[in-house]
Amino acid sequence: MNLCDVVVIGAGPAGACAAAMLVDQGLSVIVLEKEQFPRFSIGESLLPQSMAFLDKAGLVEAVNQHGFQLKNGAAFLKDGQYTVFDFSDKYSEGPGTTFQVKRAEFDKLLADGAANKGAQIRYRHQLLDVCGQAGAMTLTVDDLNEQQQYQLSCRFVLDASGFGRVLPRLLDLESPSDFPVRKAVFTHVRDHAPAHFDRNKILITVHSQKQDIWFWLIPFSDGTSSLGVVGLEQHYQQAGDLDDEAMLWHFIKQTPELHQLLIDAEVVQPLRTIMGYSANVRQLFGDGYALLGNAGEFLDPVFSSGVTIALQSANLAVPLVVKQLAGQPVDWQTEFSDPLRSGIGCFKEFVGGWYDTRLQDIIFYPAPDPGIKRMVCSVLAGYAWDGKNPFVSDAKRRLNTLAQICAA
Ligand code: FAD
C-alpha cells in the first residue's frame, strides 16, 4: 500500500502518539522512521502533564506497566542549597507523577502501541522530499533496507521528525531560536550514588562558578543514570583541549557536591554531544501539513519540557486532521499554532529566567509562599497550558515580580 490518509514522518513520541490517535479515529496511517528501533534518543526525564497526553493516545497503561523509574518531582542543587519541587503538591489538576525513561525502550513501547492499534510503521524508511497540497500530497521515500526509492501518496502529512526537522528544511521554514547556541555532553553511568540520593527525582545542579552551566542527573530503575552537562561553547573552549569524557568530569569536579555524589560512578555508554539544538520555525503548519514536537520549536532541556511539548502538539493536531479530512473547515492558526505556542511561550519565560538567574533566585529562595510555590511547581510539572495558573497566563510579569521579591 502506498496510499493512505496520513503519513507521519518519525516514530518518536510525537509521531507514535499522533499515529495511535489517528488510527483510533479510523484513519489509515503510515509512519516513516529512518532508524531501526530500539535506538538511543536524548530526552529521558518526562513531566507529569505528559501522562495525560499518553492516556488520550491509549498508551499510558503500557508505560505504567513497563517498570520505568518513578519520577515524583525535581530537585535542584546550588552552592550547598538543595531544594525540592514535589509534583503532587501543585496548583493544576492532573497527574503528579511520571517516569524517568531510557528512550530506546520508551519510544519502542509507544511505537509498538501505535502499530498494535493499526498504524503501519516502516522502519529504515527515510523521507527525502514532499510536494503537493492538502488532499493530494506526494512523498519521495528512501527504503534503506532495499536501497530503493519509492513514492507515497496521502491526504495530510504530520512532520514529527524531531531534530531531523525534515519539512522545515525542505520548505524553508526555519527561523532562528531566541536562545544562544549551547552544547550538551552526556552519557549513562552506573552511578553507585549513596542511599540518601532521591532516585525519584531528576537532579539539576548549578555549576559552582558559572551559573549558566548546569548538570542533569536522571536515575533509571536499573541503578544507572543519565548524566549530562550543558553550557555555552565558550565555556568548553576555556576548559581547554579535553575529550568529551574528560570535559564532563572536568566540570563535575569543579562542583564539589555533585562530584561527591558521583565519586564511584562508572561510565557505561559512549559519550555523546549535541550542540545548537534550540530551533524555531516561521510557521507550524501549511497546506496539507503540520509540524509536531521538535520538528517545530525546541527551546532548551533544562526543564525537561521537550517530550511534553511533542505530545501536546500531537494531541492538538490530531482532532484537526480528522476534522479537515472529513471536509470540515479548520483554522490551524487559532486551533493549533496559537494554543501550542502559548504553552511553549510559558516554558520559554521559565528557561530565560533560569539562564538570567531570576528563576534560580525563585527556586532557591529559602522561605517560599506555599501557594506561589504550587503555581511554579505546576509549570515545572509541565502544566504550561493551564491558563488558570497566573504563572502561565502572565508568566513574564509574575516571574519578574517574584524574582524581585526573592532577590531582595
Ligand atoms: P524525536 O524523539 O527526535 O523523534 C524523531 C524521529 O524522527 C526520530 O526517531 C528520527 O529517527 C526520525 N526521523 C528524522 N528524520 C527523518 C526522516 N527524514 N525520515 C524518517 N524519519 C526521520 N525532553 C524531555 O522531555 N526531557 C528531557 O529530559 C530532555 N532532555 C534533553 C536533553 C538534551 C541535551 C536535548 C538536546 C533535548 C532534551 N529533551 C528532553 C528534548 C527531547 O529530546 C525532544 O524534545 C523529544 O525527543 C522530541 O520528540 P519528537 O517526537 O518531536 O522527536
CSV table of C-alpha atoms and ligand atoms in Angstrom, one decimal:
chain,number,residue,atom,x,y,z
A,1,MET,CA,0.0,0.0,0.0
A,2,ASN,CA,1.5,3.3,-1.0
A,3,LEU,CA,-1.7,5.3,-0.4
A,4,CYS,CA,-3.1,6.4,2.9
A,5,ASP,CA,-4.9,9.2,4.7
A,6,VAL,CA,-1.9,10.5,6.8
A,7,VAL,CA,1.8,10.0,6.6
A,8,VAL,CA,3.7,10.7,9.8
A,9,ILE,CA,7.4,11.4,9.5
A,10,GLY,CA,9.3,10.0,12.5
A,11,ALA,CA,8.2,7.4,15.2
A,12,GLY,CA,9.4,9.3,18.3
A,13,PRO,CA,6.9,10.3,21.0
A,14,ALA,CA,5.1,12.9,18.8
A,15,GLY,CA,4.9,10.6,15.8
A,16,ALA,CA,3.9,7.5,17.7
A,17,CYS,CA,1.2,9.3,19.7
A,18,ALA,CA,-0.2,11.1,16.7
A,19,ALA,CA,-0.3,7.8,14.8
A,20,ALA,CA,-2.1,6.0,17.6
A,21,MET,CA,-4.7,8.7,17.9
A,22,LEU,CA,-5.3,8.9,14.2
A,23,VAL,CA,-5.9,5.1,13.8
A,24,ASP,CA,-8.2,5.3,16.8
A,25,GLN,CA,-10.2,7.7,14.7
A,26,GLY,CA,-10.4,5.3,11.8
A,27,LEU,CA,-7.8,6.9,9.5
A,28,SER,CA,-5.1,4.9,7.6
A,29,VAL,CA,-1.6,5.9,8.8
A,30,ILE,CA,1.9,5.2,7.5
A,31,VAL,CA,4.8,6.2,9.8
A,32,LEU,CA,8.2,6.6,8.1
A,33,GLU,CA,11.1,6.1,10.5
A,34,LYS,CA,14.6,6.3,9.2
A,35,GLU,CA,16.1,4.3,12.1
A,36,GLN,CA,15.5,0.8,13.3
A,37,PHE,CA,14.0,0.8,16.8
A,38,PRO,CA,15.1,0.5,19.6
A,39,ARG,CA,17.5,3.4,19.1
A,40,PHE,CA,19.1,5.9,21.5
A,41,SER,CA,17.5,9.3,21.9
A,42,ILE,CA,18.1,12.0,24.4
A,43,GLY,CA,15.1,13.3,26.5
A,44,GLU,CA,14.8,10.9,29.4
A,45,SER,CA,13.0,12.8,32.1
A,46,LEU,CA,9.3,13.1,31.5
A,47,LEU,CA,6.8,15.6,33.1
A,48,PRO,CA,3.5,14.5,34.7
A,49,GLN,CA,1.5,16.5,32.2
A,50,SER,CA,2.7,14.1,29.5
A,51,MET,CA,0.9,11.2,31.2
A,52,ALA,CA,-2.4,12.9,30.4
A,53,PHE,CA,-1.5,13.0,26.8
A,54,LEU,CA,-0.3,9.4,26.7
A,55,ASP,CA,-3.6,8.5,28.3
A,56,LYS,CA,-5.5,10.2,25.5
A,57,ALA,CA,-3.5,8.2,23.0
A,58,GLY,CA,-4.3,5.0,24.8
A,59,LEU,CA,-0.7,4.4,25.5
A,60,VAL,CA,-0.4,5.2,29.2
A,61,GLU,CA,-1.1,1.7,30.5
A,62,ALA,CA,1.8,0.2,28.7
A,63,VAL,CA,4.1,2.9,30.1
A,64,ASN,CA,2.8,2.4,33.6
A,65,GLN,CA,3.4,-1.3,33.4
A,66,HIS,CA,6.9,-1.2,31.9
A,67,GLY,CA,8.9,-0.8,35.1
A,68,PHE,CA,10.4,2.6,34.4
A,69,GLN,CA,11.8,4.6,37.3
A,70,LEU,CA,9.1,6.6,39.0
A,71,LYS,CA,9.5,10.4,38.9
A,72,ASN,CA,7.6,12.5,41.5
A,73,GLY,CA,9.4,15.8,41.4
A,74,ALA,CA,12.5,17.8,40.6
A,75,ALA,CA,15.5,18.5,42.9
A,76,PHE,CA,17.9,21.5,42.5
A,77,LEU,CA,21.3,21.9,43.9
A,78,LYS,CA,23.4,25.0,44.0
A,79,ASP,CA,26.2,26.1,46.4
A,80,GLY,CA,25.1,23.8,49.2
A,81,GLN,CA,21.4,24.7,48.8
A,82,TYR,CA,19.2,21.7,48.0
A,83,THR,CA,15.6,22.3,47.2
A,84,VAL,CA,12.8,20.0,46.0
A,85,PHE,CA,9.6,20.5,44.0
A,86,ASP,CA,7.1,17.8,44.8
A,87,PHE,CA,4.9,17.4,41.7
A,88,SER,CA,1.9,16.1,43.7
A,89,ASP,CA,1.9,19.5,45.5
A,90,LYS,CA,1.0,21.6,42.5
A,91,TYR,CA,-1.7,24.1,41.5
A,92,SER,CA,-3.1,22.5,38.4
A,93,GLU,CA,-5.2,19.3,38.3
A,94,GLY,CA,-3.8,16.2,36.7
A,95,PRO,CA,-1.2,13.5,37.2
A,96,GLY,CA,1.5,14.3,39.8
A,97,THR,CA,4.0,11.6,38.9
A,98,THR,CA,5.7,10.3,35.7
A,99,PHE,CA,8.8,8.4,34.8
A,100,GLN,CA,12.5,8.6,34.0
A,101,VAL,CA,12.9,6.5,30.9
A,102,LYS,CA,15.6,5.1,28.6
A,103,ARG,CA,14.2,6.5,25.4
A,104,ALA,CA,15.3,3.4,23.4
A,105,GLU,CA,12.7,1.4,25.4
A,106,PHE,CA,10.2,4.2,25.8
A,107,ASP,CA,10.0,5.1,22.2
A,108,LYS,CA,9.8,1.5,21.1
A,109,LEU,CA,6.9,0.9,23.6
A,110,LEU,CA,5.0,3.8,22.1
A,111,ALA,CA,5.7,2.9,18.5
A,112,ASP,CA,4.7,-0.8,19.2
A,113,GLY,CA,1.5,0.6,20.8
A,114,ALA,CA,0.7,2.6,17.7
A,115,ALA,CA,1.5,-0.4,15.5
A,116,ASN,CA,-0.8,-2.7,17.6
A,117,LYS,CA,-3.6,-0.2,17.0
A,118,GLY,CA,-3.1,-0.4,13.2
A,119,ALA,CA,-0.5,2.2,12.2
A,120,GLN,CA,1.9,0.8,9.7
A,121,ILE,CA,5.4,1.7,10.8
A,122,ARG,CA,8.1,1.5,8.2
A,123,TYR,CA,11.5,1.4,9.9
A,124,ARG,CA,14.6,2.4,7.9
A,125,HIS,CA,12.4,4.4,5.5
A,126,GLN,CA,13.6,8.0,5.2
A,127,LEU,CA,11.6,10.8,3.9
A,128,LEU,CA,13.5,12.6,1.1
A,129,ASP,CA,11.0,15.0,-0.5
A,130,VAL,CA,7.4,16.2,-0.4
A,131,CYS,CA,5.2,18.1,-2.8
A,132,GLY,CA,1.5,18.7,-3.4
A,133,GLN,CA,-1.3,20.3,-1.5
A,134,ALA,CA,-3.9,19.3,1.1
A,135,GLY,CA,-5.7,16.2,0.0
A,136,ALA,CA,-3.0,15.2,-2.5
A,137,MET,CA,0.5,15.1,-1.1
A,138,THR,CA,3.3,13.1,-2.8
A,139,LEU,CA,6.3,12.0,-0.8
A,140,THR,CA,9.6,10.5,-2.0
A,141,VAL,CA,10.9,7.9,0.4
A,142,ASP,CA,14.3,6.1,0.5
A,143,ASP,CA,13.8,2.5,1.6
A,144,LEU,CA,17.2,2.0,3.3
A,145,ASN,CA,16.6,-1.8,3.6
A,146,GLU,CA,16.1,-2.4,-0.1
A,147,GLN,CA,18.2,0.6,-1.1
A,148,GLN,CA,15.5,1.9,-3.4
A,149,GLN,CA,13.3,5.0,-3.6
A,150,TYR,CA,9.6,5.0,-4.0
A,151,GLN,CA,6.6,7.4,-3.9
A,152,LEU,CA,3.8,7.6,-1.4
A,153,SER,CA,0.5,9.5,-1.7
A,154,CYS,CA,-1.6,10.7,1.2
A,155,ARG,CA,-4.1,13.4,2.1
A,156,PHE,CA,-2.1,15.0,5.0
A,157,VAL,CA,1.5,14.9,6.4
A,158,LEU,CA,2.5,15.3,10.0
A,159,ASP,CA,6.2,16.0,10.4
A,160,ALA,CA,7.4,14.5,13.7
A,161,SER,CA,11.0,14.1,12.6
A,162,GLY,CA,12.4,15.8,15.7
A,163,PHE,CA,15.9,17.2,15.3
A,164,GLY,CA,15.8,15.9,11.7
A,165,ARG,CA,13.4,18.9,11.0
A,166,VAL,CA,12.6,17.5,7.6
A,167,LEU,CA,9.8,19.8,6.4
A,168,PRO,CA,11.3,23.0,8.0
A,169,ARG,CA,14.4,22.3,5.9
A,170,LEU,CA,12.6,21.2,2.7
A,171,LEU,CA,10.1,24.0,2.8
A,172,ASP,CA,12.5,26.7,4.1
A,173,LEU,CA,10.5,27.3,7.3
A,174,GLU,CA,13.4,27.6,9.7
A,175,SER,CA,13.8,30.7,11.8
A,176,PRO,CA,16.4,31.5,14.5
A,177,SER,CA,15.9,30.5,18.1
A,178,ASP,CA,15.7,33.2,20.8
A,179,PHE,CA,18.4,31.3,22.7
A,180,PRO,CA,22.2,31.3,22.2
A,181,VAL,CA,24.0,28.2,20.9
A,182,ARG,CA,24.6,25.8,23.8
A,183,LYS,CA,26.3,22.4,23.9
A,184,ALA,CA,25.4,19.3,25.9
A,185,VAL,CA,27.9,16.5,26.7
A,186,PHE,CA,26.2,13.4,28.2
A,187,THR,CA,26.4,9.7,28.9
A,188,HIS,CA,24.9,7.0,31.1
A,189,VAL,CA,26.7,6.0,34.3
A,190,ARG,CA,26.3,3.2,36.8
A,191,ASP,CA,26.0,5.9,39.5
A,192,HIS,CA,26.6,4.0,42.7
A,193,ALA,CA,25.0,7.0,44.4
A,194,PRO,CA,24.7,6.9,48.2
A,195,ALA,CA,21.4,5.6,49.7
A,196,HIS,CA,20.2,9.1,50.7
A,197,PHE,CA,20.1,10.1,47.0
A,198,ASP,CA,16.5,10.5,45.9
A,199,ARG,CA,16.2,8.4,42.8
A,200,ASN,CA,12.5,9.5,42.2
A,201,LYS,CA,13.6,13.0,41.1
A,202,ILE,CA,15.8,14.5,38.4
A,203,LEU,CA,18.6,16.4,40.0
A,204,ILE,CA,19.6,19.7,38.4
A,205,THR,CA,22.9,21.0,39.7
A,206,VAL,CA,24.2,24.5,39.0
A,207,HIS,CA,28.0,24.7,38.3
A,208,SER,CA,29.8,26.1,41.3
A,209,GLN,CA,31.4,29.1,39.5
A,210,LYS,CA,29.3,29.7,36.3
A,211,GLN,CA,25.6,30.0,36.9
A,212,ASP,CA,24.7,29.3,33.3
A,213,ILE,CA,26.4,25.9,33.3
A,214,TRP,CA,24.2,23.1,34.7
A,215,PHE,CA,24.2,19.3,35.0
A,216,TRP,CA,21.4,16.8,34.9
A,217,LEU,CA,21.3,13.5,36.7
A,218,ILE,CA,18.4,11.3,35.8
A,219,PRO,CA,18.3,8.0,37.7
A,220,PHE,CA,16.8,4.9,36.0
A,221,SER,CA,15.4,1.8,37.7
A,222,ASP,CA,18.4,-0.4,37.0
A,223,GLY,CA,21.0,1.6,39.0
A,224,THR,CA,22.2,3.6,36.1
A,225,SER,CA,21.6,7.3,35.5
A,226,SER,CA,21.7,9.7,32.6
A,227,LEU,CA,24.3,12.3,33.3
A,228,GLY,CA,25.0,15.5,31.3
A,229,VAL,CA,26.3,19.0,31.3
A,230,VAL,CA,25.0,22.0,29.4
A,231,GLY,CA,26.9,25.2,28.7
A,232,LEU,CA,27.9,27.8,26.1
A,233,GLU,CA,30.5,26.7,23.7
A,234,GLN,CA,32.9,29.3,25.1
A,235,HIS,CA,33.0,27.5,28.5
A,236,TYR,CA,34.1,24.4,26.8
A,237,GLN,CA,36.8,26.3,24.9
A,238,GLN,CA,38.0,27.9,28.1
A,239,ALA,CA,38.3,24.4,29.6
A,240,GLY,CA,41.0,23.5,27.1
A,241,ASP,CA,41.7,20.6,24.8
A,242,LEU,CA,39.9,17.8,26.5
A,243,ASP,CA,37.9,14.9,25.0
A,244,ASP,CA,34.2,14.7,25.8
A,245,GLU,CA,34.5,12.4,28.8
A,246,ALA,CA,37.3,14.4,30.4
A,247,MET,CA,35.3,17.6,29.7
A,248,LEU,CA,32.3,16.3,31.5
A,249,TRP,CA,34.3,15.2,34.6
A,250,HIS,CA,36.3,18.5,34.5
A,251,PHE,CA,33.1,20.4,35.0
A,252,ILE,CA,31.8,17.9,37.6
A,253,LYS,CA,35.0,18.1,39.6
A,254,GLN,CA,34.6,21.9,39.8
A,255,THR,CA,31.2,21.3,41.5
A,256,PRO,CA,32.1,19.5,44.7
A,257,GLU,CA,28.7,18.3,45.9
A,258,LEU,CA,27.9,16.7,42.6
A,259,HIS,CA,31.4,15.3,42.4
A,260,GLN,CA,31.0,13.7,45.8
A,261,LEU,CA,27.6,12.2,44.8
A,262,LEU,CA,29.2,10.6,41.7
A,263,ILE,CA,32.6,9.7,43.3
A,264,ASP,CA,32.1,6.0,42.5
A,265,ALA,CA,30.3,6.4,39.2
A,266,GLU,CA,31.3,4.4,36.2
A,267,VAL,CA,30.6,5.5,32.6
A,268,VAL,CA,28.7,2.7,30.8
A,269,GLN,CA,28.0,4.3,27.5
A,270,PRO,CA,30.0,6.2,24.9
A,271,LEU,CA,29.9,10.0,25.5
A,272,ARG,CA,27.6,11.9,23.2
A,273,THR,CA,27.4,15.6,22.4
A,274,ILE,CA,24.8,17.8,20.8
A,275,MET,CA,25.2,21.5,20.0
A,276,GLY,CA,22.9,24.2,18.8
A,277,TYR,CA,19.7,22.2,19.5
A,278,SER,CA,17.4,25.2,20.1
A,279,ALA,CA,15.4,25.8,17.0
A,280,ASN,CA,12.3,27.6,15.7
A,281,VAL,CA,10.2,27.9,12.6
A,282,ARG,CA,8.3,30.7,10.9
A,283,GLN,CA,5.1,28.6,10.8
A,284,LEU,CA,3.9,25.4,12.4
A,285,PHE,CA,1.5,24.4,9.6
A,286,GLY,CA,0.9,24.9,5.9
A,287,ASP,CA,-1.2,23.5,3.0
A,288,GLY,CA,-1.5,19.8,3.8
A,289,TYR,CA,1.0,19.6,6.7
A,290,ALA,CA,1.6,20.4,10.3
A,291,LEU,CA,4.8,20.2,12.4
A,292,LEU,CA,4.9,18.3,15.7
A,293,GLY,CA,7.3,18.3,18.6
A,294,ASN,CA,10.9,19.2,17.9
A,295,ALA,CA,10.2,19.4,14.1
A,296,GLY,CA,8.6,22.7,15.1
A,297,GLU,CA,10.2,24.5,18.0
A,298,PHE,CA,12.7,23.3,20.6
A,299,LEU,CA,13.7,25.5,23.5
A,300,ASP,CA,16.2,24.0,26.0
A,301,PRO,CA,16.5,20.9,28.0
A,302,VAL,CA,16.6,22.5,31.5
A,303,PHE,CA,13.0,21.9,32.5
A,304,SER,CA,12.6,18.6,30.6
A,305,SER,CA,9.7,20.1,28.5
A,306,GLY,CA,10.6,18.5,25.1
A,307,VAL,CA,8.6,15.3,25.2
A,308,THR,CA,5.6,17.0,26.9
A,309,ILE,CA,5.5,19.7,24.1
A,310,ALA,CA,5.9,16.9,21.5
A,311,LEU,CA,2.9,15.0,22.9
A,312,GLN,CA,0.8,18.2,23.3
A,313,SER,CA,1.4,19.0,19.7
A,314,ALA,CA,0.1,15.6,18.6
A,315,ASN,CA,-2.8,16.0,21.0
A,316,LEU,CA,-3.8,19.3,19.4
A,317,ALA,CA,-3.1,18.4,15.8
A,318,VAL,CA,-4.9,15.0,15.5
A,319,PRO,CA,-8.5,16.2,16.0
A,320,LEU,CA,-7.9,18.9,13.4
A,321,VAL,CA,-6.5,16.5,10.9
A,322,VAL,CA,-9.6,14.3,11.4
A,323,LYS,CA,-11.9,17.3,11.0
A,324,GLN,CA,-10.1,18.5,7.9
A,325,LEU,CA,-10.1,15.1,6.2
A,326,ALA,CA,-13.9,14.9,7.0
A,327,GLY,CA,-14.3,18.0,4.9
A,328,GLN,CA,-14.8,20.5,7.7
A,329,PRO,CA,-13.0,23.8,7.9
A,330,VAL,CA,-10.0,24.1,10.3
A,331,ASP,CA,-8.3,27.3,11.4
A,332,TRP,CA,-4.8,25.9,12.0
A,333,GLN,CA,-3.6,29.2,13.4
A,334,THR,CA,-6.1,29.6,16.1
A,335,GLU,CA,-6.8,26.0,16.8
A,336,PHE,CA,-3.3,24.6,16.7
A,337,SER,CA,-0.4,27.1,16.4
A,338,ASP,CA,-1.7,29.7,18.9
A,339,PRO,CA,-2.6,27.2,21.7
A,340,LEU,CA,0.6,25.2,21.2
A,341,ARG,CA,2.8,28.3,21.2
A,342,SER,CA,1.0,29.7,24.3
A,343,GLY,CA,2.4,26.8,26.4
A,344,ILE,CA,5.8,26.9,24.7
A,345,GLY,CA,5.9,30.6,25.5
A,346,CYS,CA,5.4,29.9,29.2
A,347,PHE,CA,8.2,27.4,29.2
A,348,LYS,CA,10.3,29.9,27.2
A,349,GLU,CA,9.9,32.5,30.0
A,350,PHE,CA,11.0,29.9,32.6
A,351,VAL,CA,14.0,28.9,30.5
A,352,GLY,CA,15.0,32.5,30.0
A,353,GLY,CA,14.6,33.1,33.7
A,354,TRP,CA,16.8,30.1,34.5
A,355,TYR,CA,19.7,31.4,32.5
A,356,ASP,CA,19.4,35.1,33.6
A,357,THR,CA,19.1,33.6,37.2
A,358,ARG,CA,15.7,35.1,38.0
A,359,LEU,CA,14.3,31.6,38.2
A,360,GLN,CA,17.3,30.3,40.1
A,361,ASP,CA,16.6,33.0,42.7
A,362,ILE,CA,13.0,31.8,42.9
A,363,ILE,CA,13.8,28.1,43.1
A,364,PHE,CA,16.5,28.5,45.8
A,365,TYR,CA,14.5,31.1,47.9
A,366,PRO,CA,14.6,29.6,51.4
A,367,ALA,CA,11.1,30.6,52.6
A,368,PRO,CA,8.7,30.4,49.6
A,369,ASP,CA,5.0,31.1,50.0
A,370,PRO,CA,3.3,27.6,49.6
A,371,GLY,CA,0.6,28.8,47.3
A,372,ILE,CA,3.1,30.5,45.0
A,373,LYS,CA,5.4,27.5,45.1
A,374,ARG,CA,2.5,25.3,43.9
A,375,MET,CA,1.9,27.6,40.9
A,376,VAL,CA,5.6,27.4,39.9
A,377,CYS,CA,5.6,23.7,40.6
A,378,SER,CA,2.7,23.3,38.1
A,379,VAL,CA,4.8,24.7,35.3
A,380,LEU,CA,7.8,22.6,36.3
A,381,ALA,CA,5.4,19.6,36.1
A,382,GLY,CA,4.5,20.5,32.6
A,383,TYR,CA,1.1,22.2,33.1
A,384,ALA,CA,2.1,25.1,30.9
A,385,TRP,CA,-1.3,25.2,29.2
A,386,ASP,CA,-3.3,25.7,32.3
A,387,GLY,CA,-4.5,29.3,31.8
A,388,LYS,CA,-5.9,29.5,35.3
A,389,ASN,CA,-2.4,29.5,36.7
A,390,PRO,CA,-1.1,33.1,36.9
A,391,PHE,CA,2.4,31.8,36.2
A,392,VAL,CA,1.1,30.5,32.9
A,393,SER,CA,-1.3,33.3,31.8
A,394,ASP,CA,1.1,36.1,32.9
A,395,ALA,CA,4.4,34.3,33.1
A,396,LYS,CA,6.8,37.1,32.4
A,397,ARG,CA,5.3,39.6,34.8
A,398,ARG,CA,4.8,37.1,37.6
A,399,LEU,CA,8.3,35.8,37.3
A,400,ASN,CA,9.8,39.3,37.3
A,401,THR,CA,7.8,40.3,40.4
A,402,LEU,CA,8.6,37.1,42.3
A,403,ALA,CA,12.2,37.2,41.4
A,404,GLN,CA,12.5,40.8,42.7
A,405,ILE,CA,11.0,39.7,46.0
A,406,CYS,CA,13.3,36.7,46.2
A,407,ALA,CA,16.4,38.7,45.4
A,408,ALA,CA,15.6,41.5,47.9
B,1,FAD,P1,12.2,12.6,18.3
B,1,FAD,O1,12.1,11.9,19.6
B,1,FAD,O2,13.6,13.2,18.0
B,1,FAD,O3,11.9,11.6,17.1
B,1,FAD,C1,12.0,12.0,15.7
B,1,FAD,C2,12.2,10.7,14.9
B,1,FAD,O4,12.2,11.1,13.5
B,1,FAD,C3,13.5,10.0,15.2
B,1,FAD,O5,13.3,8.7,15.5
B,1,FAD,C4,14.2,10.1,13.8
B,1,FAD,O6,15.0,9.0,13.5
B,1,FAD,C5,13.1,10.3,12.8
B,1,FAD,N1,13.5,11.0,11.6
B,1,FAD,C6,14.3,12.1,11.5
B,1,FAD,N2,14.4,12.4,10.2
B,1,FAD,C7,13.7,11.5,9.5
B,1,FAD,C8,13.4,11.3,8.1
B,1,FAD,N3,13.9,12.1,7.1
B,1,FAD,N4,12.6,10.3,7.7
B,1,FAD,C9,12.0,9.5,8.6
B,1,FAD,N5,12.3,9.6,9.9
B,1,FAD,C10,13.1,10.6,10.4
B,1,FAD,N6,13.0,16.3,26.6
B,1,FAD,C11,12.3,15.9,27.7
B,1,FAD,O7,11.1,15.8,27.7
B,1,FAD,N7,13.0,15.5,28.9
B,1,FAD,C12,14.4,15.6,29.0
B,1,FAD,O8,15.0,15.3,30.0
B,1,FAD,C13,15.1,16.1,27.8
B,1,FAD,N8,16.4,16.3,27.8
B,1,FAD,C14,17.1,16.7,26.7
B,1,FAD,C15,18.4,16.9,26.7
B,1,FAD,C16,19.1,17.5,25.6
B,1,FAD,C17,20.6,17.7,25.7
B,1,FAD,C18,18.3,17.8,24.5
B,1,FAD,C19,19.0,18.4,23.3
B,1,FAD,C20,17.0,17.6,24.4
B,1,FAD,C21,16.3,17.1,25.5
B,1,FAD,N9,14.9,16.9,25.5
B,1,FAD,C22,14.3,16.4,26.6
B,1,FAD,C23,14.1,17.1,24.3
B,1,FAD,C24,13.7,15.8,23.6
B,1,FAD,O9,14.9,15.2,23.2
B,1,FAD,C25,12.8,16.1,22.4
B,1,FAD,O10,12.0,17.2,22.7
B,1,FAD,C26,11.9,14.9,22.1
B,1,FAD,O11,12.7,13.8,21.8
B,1,FAD,C27,11.1,15.3,20.9
B,1,FAD,O12,10.3,14.3,20.4
B,1,FAD,P2,9.8,14.2,18.9
B,1,FAD,O13,8.9,13.1,18.9
B,1,FAD,O14,9.4,15.5,18.4
B,1,FAD,O15,11.2,13.8,18.1
